[in-house]
Structures are given as structure tokens and as C-alpha cells.
Coordinates of C-alpha atoms in Angstrom, one line a residue:
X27 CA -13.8 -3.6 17.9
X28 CA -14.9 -0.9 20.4
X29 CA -15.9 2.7 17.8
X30 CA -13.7 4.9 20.4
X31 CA -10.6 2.8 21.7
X32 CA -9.9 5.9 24.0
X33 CA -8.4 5.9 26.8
X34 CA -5.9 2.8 26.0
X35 CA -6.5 -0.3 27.9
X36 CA -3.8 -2.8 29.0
X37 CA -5.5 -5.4 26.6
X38 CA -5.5 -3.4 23.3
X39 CA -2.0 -1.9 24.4
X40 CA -0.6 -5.7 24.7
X41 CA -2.5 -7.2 21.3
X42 CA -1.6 -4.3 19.7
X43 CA 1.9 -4.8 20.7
X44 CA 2.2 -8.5 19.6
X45 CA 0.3 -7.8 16.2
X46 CA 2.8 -5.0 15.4
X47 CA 5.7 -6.9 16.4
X48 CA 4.3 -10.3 14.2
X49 CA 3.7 -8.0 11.1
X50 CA 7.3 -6.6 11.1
X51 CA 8.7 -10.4 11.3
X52 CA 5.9 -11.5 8.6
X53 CA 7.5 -8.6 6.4
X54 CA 4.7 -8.4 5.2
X55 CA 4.1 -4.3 4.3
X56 CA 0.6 -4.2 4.1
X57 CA -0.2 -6.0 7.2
X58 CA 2.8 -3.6 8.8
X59 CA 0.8 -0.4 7.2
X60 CA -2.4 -1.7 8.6
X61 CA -1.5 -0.2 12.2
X62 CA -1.4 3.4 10.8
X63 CA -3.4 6.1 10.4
X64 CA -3.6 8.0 6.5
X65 CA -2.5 10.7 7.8
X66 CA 0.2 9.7 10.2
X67 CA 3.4 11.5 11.1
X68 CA 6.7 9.4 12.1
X69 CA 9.8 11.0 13.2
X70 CA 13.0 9.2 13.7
X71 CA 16.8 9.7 13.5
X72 CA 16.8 6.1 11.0
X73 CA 14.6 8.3 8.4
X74 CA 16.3 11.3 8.8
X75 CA 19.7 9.4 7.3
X76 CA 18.0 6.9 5.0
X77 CA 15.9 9.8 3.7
X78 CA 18.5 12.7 4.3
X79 CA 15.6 15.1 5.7
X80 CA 14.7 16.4 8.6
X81 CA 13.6 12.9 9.9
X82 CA 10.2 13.3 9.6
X83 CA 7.6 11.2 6.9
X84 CA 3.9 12.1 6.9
X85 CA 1.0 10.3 5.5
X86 CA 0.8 6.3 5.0
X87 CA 2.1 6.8 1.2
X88 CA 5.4 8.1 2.5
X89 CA 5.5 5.6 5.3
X90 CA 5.2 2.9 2.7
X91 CA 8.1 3.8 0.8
X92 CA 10.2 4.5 4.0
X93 CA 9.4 1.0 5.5
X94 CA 10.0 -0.7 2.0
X95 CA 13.5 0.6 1.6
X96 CA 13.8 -0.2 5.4
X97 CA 12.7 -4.0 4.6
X98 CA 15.0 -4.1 1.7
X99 CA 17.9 -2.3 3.4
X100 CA 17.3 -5.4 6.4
X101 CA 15.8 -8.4 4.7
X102 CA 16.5 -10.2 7.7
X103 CA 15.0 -8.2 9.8
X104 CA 13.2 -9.0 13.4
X105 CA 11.9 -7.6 16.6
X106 CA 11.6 -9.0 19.6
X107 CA 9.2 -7.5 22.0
X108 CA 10.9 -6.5 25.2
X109 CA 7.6 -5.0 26.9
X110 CA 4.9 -2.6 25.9
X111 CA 3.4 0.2 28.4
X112 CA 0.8 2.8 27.6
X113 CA -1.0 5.8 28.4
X114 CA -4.2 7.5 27.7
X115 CA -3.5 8.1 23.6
X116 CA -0.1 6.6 23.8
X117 CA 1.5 3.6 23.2
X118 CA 5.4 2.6 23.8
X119 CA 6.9 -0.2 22.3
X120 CA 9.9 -1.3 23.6
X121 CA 11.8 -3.9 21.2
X122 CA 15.4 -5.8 20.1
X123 CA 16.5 -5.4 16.3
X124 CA 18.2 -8.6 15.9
X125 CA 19.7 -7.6 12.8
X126 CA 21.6 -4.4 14.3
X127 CA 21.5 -5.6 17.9
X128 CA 19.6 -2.6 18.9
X129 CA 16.8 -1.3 21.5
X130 CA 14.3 1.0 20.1
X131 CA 11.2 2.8 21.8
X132 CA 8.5 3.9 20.0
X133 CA 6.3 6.2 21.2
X134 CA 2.9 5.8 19.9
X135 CA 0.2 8.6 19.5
X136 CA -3.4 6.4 18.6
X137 CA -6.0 7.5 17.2
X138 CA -9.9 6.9 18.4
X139 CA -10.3 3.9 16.1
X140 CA -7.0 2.5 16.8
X141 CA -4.8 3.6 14.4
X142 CA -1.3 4.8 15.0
X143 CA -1.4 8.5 13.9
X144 CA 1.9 9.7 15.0
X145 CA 5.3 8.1 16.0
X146 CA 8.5 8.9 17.8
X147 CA 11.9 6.8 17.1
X148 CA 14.0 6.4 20.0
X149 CA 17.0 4.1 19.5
X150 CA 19.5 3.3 21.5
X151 CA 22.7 3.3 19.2

């Protein structure tokens, strides 16, 4: 891998895209957590009422324990990649949740090495 993956290119944006989206249906956490940053900052709606905050969770520890209650909340879970698009530091994932029968877009903030170091939830329901 490339030290600086600044500015995105179409080929990281779309492997990055799939991996993401294969980790989520592996459910496996660790390979899910592997795509962020330590110090990363996610803010969605979904956290805000499974967490009853302000719908923000920082750092990778925090993330962990959001994304297990969400994997235990949705054992069933899976995405389905509708199409990715990117920017200079951003990525946007557009995807199905098959369990809820939703649309989300997640807007993706990378860091140099390729890490996802912050994140906005954008759901359609």
C-alpha cells in the first residue's frame, strides 16, 4: 500500500468499498474495525437512539461497542453496495440494509494511510 493514499483514487475508493461492505456481511468486528482510524469520530442519527446521546462516538473503543450492540441488535444483518463515489479525503458509500429495507450514505473522511477517521450517517428512513 501506497504511505500517503491522498488524494482518493477510483481504485482504492471501489476496493475499499467492496472490503467494507464484505466485513459488515462477514460480521466479523475486527475485520469491520480494521477500516478505522484510533481516533475516529462517527456521527449518526442510529447512535444517537441506540446510545441516547448526542449521536456522536469517538475513538475505535467506542465504535467497537456501538457496532457490537448494532450486530447483536441485527444478527442478520447485510449490505448491499449500491455504488460508491469519492472525493479528494472523502469517501461515500451508498448501501441497502436488507434487514430494515433501508438506504444509507456514509460519508467518509480518510486518513493519509487509509483509515476512515471520521463518518457521517445519512439514512433514508
Amino acid at each position: 500500500m501506497r504511505e500517503n493514499l491522498l488524494p482518493l483514487h477510483a481504485e482504492f475508493a471501489r476496493d475499499f468499498a467492496r472490503d467494507w461492505i464484505d466485513a459488515w456481511n462477514s460480521h466479523n468486528l475486527d475485520r469491520i474495525l480494521a477500516h478505522y482510524d484510533e481516533g475516529v469520530i462517527l456521527t449518526s442519527p442510529v447512535a444517537a437512539k441506540l446510545l441516547n446521546g448526542d449521536g456522536t462516538v469517538r475513538g475505535k473503543a467506542s465504535l467497537r461497542k456501538y457496532f457490537q450492540r448494532g450486530l447483536e441488535a441485527y444478527p442478520n444483518v447485510r449490505f448491499d453496495l449500491i455504488d460508491v463515489l469519492w472525493g479528494m479525503e472523502t469517501i461515500v458509500l451508498y448501501y441497502v440494509n436488507n434487514v430494515r429495507g433501508t438506504k444509507t450514505a456514509e460519508v467518509m473522511l480518510m486518513n493519509a494511510a487509509g483509515k476512515v477517521r471520521q463518518v457521517w450517517a445519512n439514512y433514508d428512513q
